[in-house]
Coordinates of C-alpha atoms and ligand atoms in Angstrom, one line a residue:
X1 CA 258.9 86.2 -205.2
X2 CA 256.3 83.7 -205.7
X3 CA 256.6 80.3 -206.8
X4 CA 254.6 78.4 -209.7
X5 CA 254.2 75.2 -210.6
X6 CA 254.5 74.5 -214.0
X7 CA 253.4 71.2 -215.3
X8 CA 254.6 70.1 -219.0
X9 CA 257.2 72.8 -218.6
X10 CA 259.5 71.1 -220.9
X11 CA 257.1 71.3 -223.8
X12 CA 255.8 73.9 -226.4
X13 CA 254.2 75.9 -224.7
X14 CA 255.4 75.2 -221.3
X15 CA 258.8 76.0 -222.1
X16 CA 258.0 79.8 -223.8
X17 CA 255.5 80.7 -220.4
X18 CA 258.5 79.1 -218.0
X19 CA 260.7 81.7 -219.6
X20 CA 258.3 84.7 -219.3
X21 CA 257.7 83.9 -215.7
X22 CA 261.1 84.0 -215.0
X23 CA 261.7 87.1 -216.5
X24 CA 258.9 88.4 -214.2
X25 CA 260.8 87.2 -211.5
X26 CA 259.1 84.4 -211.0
X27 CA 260.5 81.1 -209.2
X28 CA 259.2 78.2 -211.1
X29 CA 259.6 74.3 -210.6
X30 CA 258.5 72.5 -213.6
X31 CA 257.2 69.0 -213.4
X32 CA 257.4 66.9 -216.8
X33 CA 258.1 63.2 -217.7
X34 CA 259.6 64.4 -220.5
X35 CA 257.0 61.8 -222.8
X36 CA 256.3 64.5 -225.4
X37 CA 259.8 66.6 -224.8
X38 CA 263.8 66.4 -224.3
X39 CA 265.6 67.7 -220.9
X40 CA 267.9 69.8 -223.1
X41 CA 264.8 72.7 -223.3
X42 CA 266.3 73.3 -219.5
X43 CA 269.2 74.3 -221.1
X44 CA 267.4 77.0 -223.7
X45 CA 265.3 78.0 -221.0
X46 CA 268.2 78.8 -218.4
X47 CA 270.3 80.4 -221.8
X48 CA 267.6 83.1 -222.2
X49 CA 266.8 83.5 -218.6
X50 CA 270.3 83.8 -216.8
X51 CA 269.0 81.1 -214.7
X52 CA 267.5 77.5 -214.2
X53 CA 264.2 76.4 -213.6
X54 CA 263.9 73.9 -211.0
X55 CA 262.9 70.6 -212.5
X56 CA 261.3 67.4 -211.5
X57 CA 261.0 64.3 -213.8
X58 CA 257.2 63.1 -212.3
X59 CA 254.5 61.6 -213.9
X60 CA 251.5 63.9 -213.0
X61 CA 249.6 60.2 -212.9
X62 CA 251.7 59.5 -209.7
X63 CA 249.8 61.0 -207.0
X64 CA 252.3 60.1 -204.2
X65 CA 255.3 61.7 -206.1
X66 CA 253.5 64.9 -206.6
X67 CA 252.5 65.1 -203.0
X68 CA 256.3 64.7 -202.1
X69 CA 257.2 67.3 -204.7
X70 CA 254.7 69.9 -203.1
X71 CA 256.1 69.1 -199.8
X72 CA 259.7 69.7 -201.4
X73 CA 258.5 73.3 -202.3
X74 CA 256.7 74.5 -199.9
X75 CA 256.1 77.8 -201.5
X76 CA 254.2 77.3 -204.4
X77 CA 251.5 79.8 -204.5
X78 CA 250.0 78.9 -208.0
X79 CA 250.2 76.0 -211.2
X80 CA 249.6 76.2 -215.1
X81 CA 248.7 72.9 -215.7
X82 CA 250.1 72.1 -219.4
X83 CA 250.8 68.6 -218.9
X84 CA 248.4 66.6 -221.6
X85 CA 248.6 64.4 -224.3
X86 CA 247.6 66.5 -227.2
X87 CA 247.4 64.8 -231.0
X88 CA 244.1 64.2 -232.1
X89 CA 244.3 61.6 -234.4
X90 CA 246.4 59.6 -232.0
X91 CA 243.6 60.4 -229.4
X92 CA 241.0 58.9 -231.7
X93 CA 243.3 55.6 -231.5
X94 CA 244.0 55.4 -228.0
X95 CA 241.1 56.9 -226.2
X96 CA 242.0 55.1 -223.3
X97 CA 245.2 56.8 -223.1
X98 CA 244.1 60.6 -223.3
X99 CA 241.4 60.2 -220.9
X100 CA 243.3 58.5 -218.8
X101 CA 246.5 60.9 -218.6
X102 CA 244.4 64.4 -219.0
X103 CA 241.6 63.3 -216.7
X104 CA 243.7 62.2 -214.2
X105 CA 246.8 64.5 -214.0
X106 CA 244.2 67.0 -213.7
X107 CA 242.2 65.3 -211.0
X108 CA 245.4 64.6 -208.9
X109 CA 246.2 68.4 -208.7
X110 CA 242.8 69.2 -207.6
X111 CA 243.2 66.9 -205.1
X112 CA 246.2 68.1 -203.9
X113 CA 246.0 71.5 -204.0
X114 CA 243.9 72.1 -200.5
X115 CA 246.3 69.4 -199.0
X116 CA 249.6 71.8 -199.7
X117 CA 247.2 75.0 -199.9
X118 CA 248.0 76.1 -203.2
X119 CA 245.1 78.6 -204.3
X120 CA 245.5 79.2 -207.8
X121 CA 245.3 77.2 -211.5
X122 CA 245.6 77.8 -214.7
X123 CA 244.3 75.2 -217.5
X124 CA 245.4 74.8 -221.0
X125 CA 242.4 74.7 -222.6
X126 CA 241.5 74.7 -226.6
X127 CA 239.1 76.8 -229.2
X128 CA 238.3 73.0 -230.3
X129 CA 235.5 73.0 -227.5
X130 CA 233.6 75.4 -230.0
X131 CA 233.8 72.5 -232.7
X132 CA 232.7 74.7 -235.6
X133 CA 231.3 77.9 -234.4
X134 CA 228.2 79.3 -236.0
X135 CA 228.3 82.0 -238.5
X136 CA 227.0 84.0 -236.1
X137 CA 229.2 82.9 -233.9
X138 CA 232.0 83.9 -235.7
X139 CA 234.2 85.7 -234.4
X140 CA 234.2 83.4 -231.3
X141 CA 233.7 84.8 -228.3
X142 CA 233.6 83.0 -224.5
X143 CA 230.2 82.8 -224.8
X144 CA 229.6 81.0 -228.1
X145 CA 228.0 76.5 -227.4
X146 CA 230.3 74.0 -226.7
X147 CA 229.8 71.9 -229.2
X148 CA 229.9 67.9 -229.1
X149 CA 233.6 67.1 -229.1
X150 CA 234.9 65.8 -232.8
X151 CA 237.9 63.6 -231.0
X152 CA 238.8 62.5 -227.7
X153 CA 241.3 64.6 -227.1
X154 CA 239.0 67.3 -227.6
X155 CA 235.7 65.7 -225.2
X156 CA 239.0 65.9 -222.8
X157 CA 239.0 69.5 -223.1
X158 CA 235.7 69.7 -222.2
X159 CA 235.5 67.1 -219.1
X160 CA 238.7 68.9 -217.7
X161 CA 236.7 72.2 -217.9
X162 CA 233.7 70.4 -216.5
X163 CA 236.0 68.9 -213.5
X164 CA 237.5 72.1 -212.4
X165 CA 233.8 73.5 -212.4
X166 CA 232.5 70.9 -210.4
X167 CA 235.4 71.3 -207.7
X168 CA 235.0 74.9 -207.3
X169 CA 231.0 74.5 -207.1
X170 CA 231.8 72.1 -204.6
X171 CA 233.9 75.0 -202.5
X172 CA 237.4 73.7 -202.9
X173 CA 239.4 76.7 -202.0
X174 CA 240.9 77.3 -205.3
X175 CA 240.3 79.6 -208.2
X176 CA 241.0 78.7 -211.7
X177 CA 241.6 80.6 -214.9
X178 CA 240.7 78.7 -218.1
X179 CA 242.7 79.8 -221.2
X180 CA 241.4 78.3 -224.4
X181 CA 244.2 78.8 -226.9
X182 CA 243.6 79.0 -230.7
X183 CA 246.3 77.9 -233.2
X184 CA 249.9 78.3 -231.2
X185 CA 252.7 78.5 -233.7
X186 CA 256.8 80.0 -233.8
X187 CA 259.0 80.0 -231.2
X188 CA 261.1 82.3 -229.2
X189 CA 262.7 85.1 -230.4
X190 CA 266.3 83.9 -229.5
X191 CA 265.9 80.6 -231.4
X192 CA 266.3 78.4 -228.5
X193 CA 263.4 77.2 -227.5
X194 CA 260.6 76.1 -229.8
X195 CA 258.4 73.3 -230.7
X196 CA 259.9 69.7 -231.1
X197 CA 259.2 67.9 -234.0
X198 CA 258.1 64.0 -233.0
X199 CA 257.6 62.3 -236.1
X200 CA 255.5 63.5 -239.2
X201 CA 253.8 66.6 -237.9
X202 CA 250.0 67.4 -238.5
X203 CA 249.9 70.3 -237.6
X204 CA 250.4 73.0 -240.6
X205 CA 253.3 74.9 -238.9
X206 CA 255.7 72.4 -238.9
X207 CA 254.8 70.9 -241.6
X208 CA 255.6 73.6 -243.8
X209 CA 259.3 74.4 -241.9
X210 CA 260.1 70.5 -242.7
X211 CA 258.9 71.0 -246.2
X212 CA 260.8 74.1 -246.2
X213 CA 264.0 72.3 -245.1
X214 CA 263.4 69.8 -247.2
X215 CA 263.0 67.2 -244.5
X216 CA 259.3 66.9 -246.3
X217 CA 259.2 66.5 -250.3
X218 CA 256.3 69.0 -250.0
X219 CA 253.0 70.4 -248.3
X220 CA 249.7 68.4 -248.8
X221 CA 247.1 71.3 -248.1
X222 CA 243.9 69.9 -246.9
X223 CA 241.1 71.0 -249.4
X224 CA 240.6 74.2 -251.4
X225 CA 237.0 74.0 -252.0
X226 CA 235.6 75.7 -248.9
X227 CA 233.3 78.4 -248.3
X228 CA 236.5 80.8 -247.5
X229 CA 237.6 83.5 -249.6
X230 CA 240.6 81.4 -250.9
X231 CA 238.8 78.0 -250.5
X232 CA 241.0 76.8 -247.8
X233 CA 240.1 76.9 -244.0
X234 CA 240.8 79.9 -241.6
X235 CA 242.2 79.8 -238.2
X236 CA 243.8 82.5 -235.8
X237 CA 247.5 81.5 -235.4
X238 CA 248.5 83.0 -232.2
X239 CA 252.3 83.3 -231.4
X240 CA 253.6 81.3 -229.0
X241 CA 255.5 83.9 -226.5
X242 CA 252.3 85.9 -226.5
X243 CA 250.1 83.3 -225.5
X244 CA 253.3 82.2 -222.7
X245 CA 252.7 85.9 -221.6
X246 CA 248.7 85.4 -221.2
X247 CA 249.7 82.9 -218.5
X248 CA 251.7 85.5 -216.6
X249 CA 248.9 88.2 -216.7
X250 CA 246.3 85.4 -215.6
X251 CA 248.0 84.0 -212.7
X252 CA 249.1 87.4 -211.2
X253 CA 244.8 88.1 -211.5
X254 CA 244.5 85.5 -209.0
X255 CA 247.6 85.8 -206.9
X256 CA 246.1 89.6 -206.7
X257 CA 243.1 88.9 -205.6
X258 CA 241.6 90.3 -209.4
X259 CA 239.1 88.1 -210.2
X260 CA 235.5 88.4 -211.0
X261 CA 234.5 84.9 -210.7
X262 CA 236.0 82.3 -208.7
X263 CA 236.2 80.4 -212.7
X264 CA 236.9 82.8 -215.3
X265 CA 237.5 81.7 -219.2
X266 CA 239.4 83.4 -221.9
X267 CA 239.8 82.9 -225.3
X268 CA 243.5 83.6 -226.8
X269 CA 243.6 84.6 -230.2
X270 CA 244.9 87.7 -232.2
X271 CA 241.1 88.1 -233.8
X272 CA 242.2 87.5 -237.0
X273 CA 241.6 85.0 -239.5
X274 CA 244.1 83.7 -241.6
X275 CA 244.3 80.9 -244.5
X276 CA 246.3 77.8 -245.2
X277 CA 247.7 79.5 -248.5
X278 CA 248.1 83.0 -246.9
X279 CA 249.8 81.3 -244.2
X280 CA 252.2 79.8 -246.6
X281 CA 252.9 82.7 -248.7
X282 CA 253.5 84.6 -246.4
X283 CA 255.9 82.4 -244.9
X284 CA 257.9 81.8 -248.5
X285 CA 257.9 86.0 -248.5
X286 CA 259.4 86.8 -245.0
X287 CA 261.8 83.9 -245.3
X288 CA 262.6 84.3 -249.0
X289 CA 262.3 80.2 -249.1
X290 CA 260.0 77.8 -251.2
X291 CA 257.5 75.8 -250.2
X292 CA 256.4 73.0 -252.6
X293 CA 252.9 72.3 -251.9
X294 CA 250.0 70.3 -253.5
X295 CA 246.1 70.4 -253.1
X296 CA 244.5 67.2 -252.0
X297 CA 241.1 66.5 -250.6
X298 CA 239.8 67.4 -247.6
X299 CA 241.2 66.0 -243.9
X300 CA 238.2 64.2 -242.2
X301 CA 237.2 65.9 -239.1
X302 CA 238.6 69.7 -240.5
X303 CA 237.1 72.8 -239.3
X304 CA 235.7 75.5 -242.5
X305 CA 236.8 78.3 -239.9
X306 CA 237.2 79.3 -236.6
X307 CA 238.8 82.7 -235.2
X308 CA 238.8 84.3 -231.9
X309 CA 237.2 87.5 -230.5
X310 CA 240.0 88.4 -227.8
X311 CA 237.3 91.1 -226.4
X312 CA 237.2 90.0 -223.4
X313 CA 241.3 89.0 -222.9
X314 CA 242.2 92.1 -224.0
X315 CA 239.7 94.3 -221.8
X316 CA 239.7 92.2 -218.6
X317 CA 243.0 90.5 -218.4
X318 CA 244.9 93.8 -220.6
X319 CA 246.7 91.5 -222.5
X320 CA 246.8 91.4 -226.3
X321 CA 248.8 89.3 -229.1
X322 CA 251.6 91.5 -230.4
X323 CA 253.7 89.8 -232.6
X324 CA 252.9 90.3 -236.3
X325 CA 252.9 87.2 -238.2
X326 CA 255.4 88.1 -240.1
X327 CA 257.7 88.2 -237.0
X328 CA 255.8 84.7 -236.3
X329 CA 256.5 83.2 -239.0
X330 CA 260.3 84.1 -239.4
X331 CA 260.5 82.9 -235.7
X332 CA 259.3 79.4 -236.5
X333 CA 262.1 79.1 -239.5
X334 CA 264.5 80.4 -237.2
X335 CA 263.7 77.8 -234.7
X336 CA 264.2 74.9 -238.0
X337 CA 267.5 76.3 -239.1
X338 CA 268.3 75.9 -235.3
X339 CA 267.2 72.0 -234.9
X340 CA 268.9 71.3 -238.1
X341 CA 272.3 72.7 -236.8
X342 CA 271.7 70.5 -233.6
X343 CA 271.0 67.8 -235.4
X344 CA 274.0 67.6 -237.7
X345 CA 277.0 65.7 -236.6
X346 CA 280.5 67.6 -236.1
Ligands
NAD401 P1 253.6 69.5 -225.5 O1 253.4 68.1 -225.8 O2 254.8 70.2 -226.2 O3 253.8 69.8 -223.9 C1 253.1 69.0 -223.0 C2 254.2 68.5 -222.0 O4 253.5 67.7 -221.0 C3 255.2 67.6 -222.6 O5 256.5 68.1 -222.2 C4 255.0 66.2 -222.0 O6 256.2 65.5 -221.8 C5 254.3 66.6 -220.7 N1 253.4 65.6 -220.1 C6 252.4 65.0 -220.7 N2 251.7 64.1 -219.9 C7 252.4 64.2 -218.7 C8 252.3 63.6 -217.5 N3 251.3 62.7 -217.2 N4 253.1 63.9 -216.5 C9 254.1 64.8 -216.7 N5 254.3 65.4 -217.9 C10 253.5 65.1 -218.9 O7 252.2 70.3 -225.8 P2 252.0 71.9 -225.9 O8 251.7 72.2 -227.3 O9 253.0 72.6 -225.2 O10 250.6 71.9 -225.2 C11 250.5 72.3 -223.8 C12 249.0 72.2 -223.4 O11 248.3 73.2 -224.2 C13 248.3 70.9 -223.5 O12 247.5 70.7 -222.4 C14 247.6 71.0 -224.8 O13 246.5 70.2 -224.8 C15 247.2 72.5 -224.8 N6 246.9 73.0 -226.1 C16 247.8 73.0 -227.1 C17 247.6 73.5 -228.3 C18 248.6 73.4 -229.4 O14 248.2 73.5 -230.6 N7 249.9 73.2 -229.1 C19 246.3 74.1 -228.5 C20 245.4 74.2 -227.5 C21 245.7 73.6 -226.3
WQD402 C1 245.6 74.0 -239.4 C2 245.1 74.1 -240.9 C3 244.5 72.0 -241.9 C4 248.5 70.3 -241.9 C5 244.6 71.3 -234.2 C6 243.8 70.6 -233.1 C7 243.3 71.6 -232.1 C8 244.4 72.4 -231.5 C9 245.4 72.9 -232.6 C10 245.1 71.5 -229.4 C11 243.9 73.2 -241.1 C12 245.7 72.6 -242.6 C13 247.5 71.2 -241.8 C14 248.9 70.0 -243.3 C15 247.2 71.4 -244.1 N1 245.2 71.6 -230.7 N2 246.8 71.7 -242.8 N3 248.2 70.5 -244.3 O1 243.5 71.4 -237.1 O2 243.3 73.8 -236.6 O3 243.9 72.3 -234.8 O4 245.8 71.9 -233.5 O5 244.2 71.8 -228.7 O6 242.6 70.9 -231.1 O7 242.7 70.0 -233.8 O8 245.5 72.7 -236.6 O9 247.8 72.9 -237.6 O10 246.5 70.7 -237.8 O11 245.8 72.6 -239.1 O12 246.6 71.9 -245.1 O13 249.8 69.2 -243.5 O14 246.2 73.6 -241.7 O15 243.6 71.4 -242.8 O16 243.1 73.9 -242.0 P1 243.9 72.5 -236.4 P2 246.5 72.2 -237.7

């Protein structure tokens, strides 16, 4: 079977697609420098598999180490490039830093690719190119503006979309399948992999878990005075091991020989909106737990609403989100309990 590169394969996301890949029979060699996750996901991944990924601690920013690595393994037909860093506020801090590590790693792969004739790459990229869609816009589909990126992170969505545009329009021999995720949250269903908590979280899911835990006195919910049936702001919270399983369907598209375009773009969504406060009563229902929260004002830089039209996903690619988010949102308090048994001494 095939090979596949899988940069950031420690992390969130990295971790749930390494596992589905596998399962498809798959080979994968992940390449991570473990900066935003622990060597012990090997461990999960290898407990749900039956078997270990191979692994390589590199920094994508080191060109020379990833040309030895794709010399190493030979038979890598195809990479999902994950490896990014990926908090906005921090990227509004250190600019520098994001464009420097998402630019780049990308960039190096792209060079490399024709070297070690690896055909085939899929990029992580984000709804937050849409920015705030317009209402008639909304549902978002592929073909909705760009709109002016609200952080750098974000504008390094967009450049890494531009760069991978330019390459092909420029006849490297690659094709490329870009995946623009919408909100990922929970974790697998066995409970050992999942996301790993690195510091106070911003983002809502684990947030609320912590709060839930009582790690976190309680939920701050950003702003209940927008135009949204409940007042507070709407995303599409996609699961975790159905987006992992978008990156299988994609890459087998291109290994196949499938696609329409050289560059095709998806969105990945469930096509449903959901609310801050539906989100977190419905988590307190399926997991029979409380979840202190508060209203405060808004969070600068907040989106009213954004959710996905999967049209296109579901039609072209035949892949579609699955898991209710009920089953969600029990995974992702599963996946607490779990970090809180690990972390508590004998
Ligand atoms: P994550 O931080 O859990 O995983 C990223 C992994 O990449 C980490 O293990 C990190 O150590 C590794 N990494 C970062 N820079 C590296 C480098 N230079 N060399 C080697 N390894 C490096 O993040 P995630 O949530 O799994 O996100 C994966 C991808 O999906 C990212 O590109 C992210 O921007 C994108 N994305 C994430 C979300 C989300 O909400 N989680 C939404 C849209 C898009
Ligand atoms: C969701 C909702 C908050 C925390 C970010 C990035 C985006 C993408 C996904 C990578 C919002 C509210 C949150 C809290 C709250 N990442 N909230 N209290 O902002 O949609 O998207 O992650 O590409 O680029 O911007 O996700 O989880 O931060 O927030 O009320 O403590 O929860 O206001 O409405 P967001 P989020």
């Amino acid at each position: 079977m095939a090979r596949i590169l899988v940069t950031g394969g420690t992390g969130y996301i990295g971790s749930h697609t390494t596992v589905e890949l596998m399962q498809a029979g798959y080979d994968v060699t992940i390449v991570d420098n473990l900066m935003n996750s622990n060597i012990d996901v090997l461990d999960g991944i290898a407990a749900i598999v039956g078997r270990r990924p191979d692994y390589e601690n590199i920094d994508c920013l080191d060109y020379v180490a990833l040309d030895k690595m794709f010399e190493k393994y030979a038979d890598i037909v195809g990479i999902i490039h994950f490896a990014a860093s990926k908090a906005v506020g921090e990227s509004v801090e250190k600019p520098l830093l994001y464009y420097r590590n998402n630019l780049n790693s990308l960039i190096n792969l792209l060079e490399l690719m024709p070297v070690h004739k690896v055909k085939h790459i899929v990029f992580s990229s984000s709804c937050t190119v849409y920015g705030q869609p317009d209402a008639d816009h909304l549902p978002v589909d592929e073909t909705a503006p760009i709109k002016p990126a609200l952080s750098p992170y974000g504008n390094t969505k967009q450049i890494c979309e531009e760069i991978i545009h330019d390459a092909i329009h420029a006849k490297s021999p690659i094709t490329a399948i870009i995946l623009r995720y919408f909100n990922p949250i929970g974790a697998h269903p066995s409970a050992l992999i999942g996301e790993l908590p690195n510091g106070i979280p911003n983002n809502l899911l684990p947030y609320v878990t912590q709060t839930a835990m009582g790690i976190r006195k309680e939920l701050s919910i950003f702003g209940n005075d927008y135009n949204t049936p409940d007042g507070t702001c709407v995303r599409d919270y996609i699961d975790v091991v159905d987006l992992a399983k978008a990156h299988v369907v994609a890459l087998k598209r291109m290994i196949d020989g499938k696609q329409d375009d050289k560059i095709e773009i998806f969105n990945l969504g469930t096509g449903r909106g959901l609310s801050v406060l539906e989100i977190v009563e419905t988590f307190k229902r399926v997991n029979n737990v409380d979840v202190p929260y508060k209203i405060v004002g808004r969070r600068e830089g907040d989106i009213e609403q954004v959710w996905a039209k999967p049209d296109k996903a579901n039609k072209v690619l035949g892949w579609k989100a699955e898991r209710t988010i009920e089953e969600t949102l029990r995974s992702s308090w599963q996946w607490q309990q779990h970090l809180n048994n690990m972390q508590k001494p004998d």
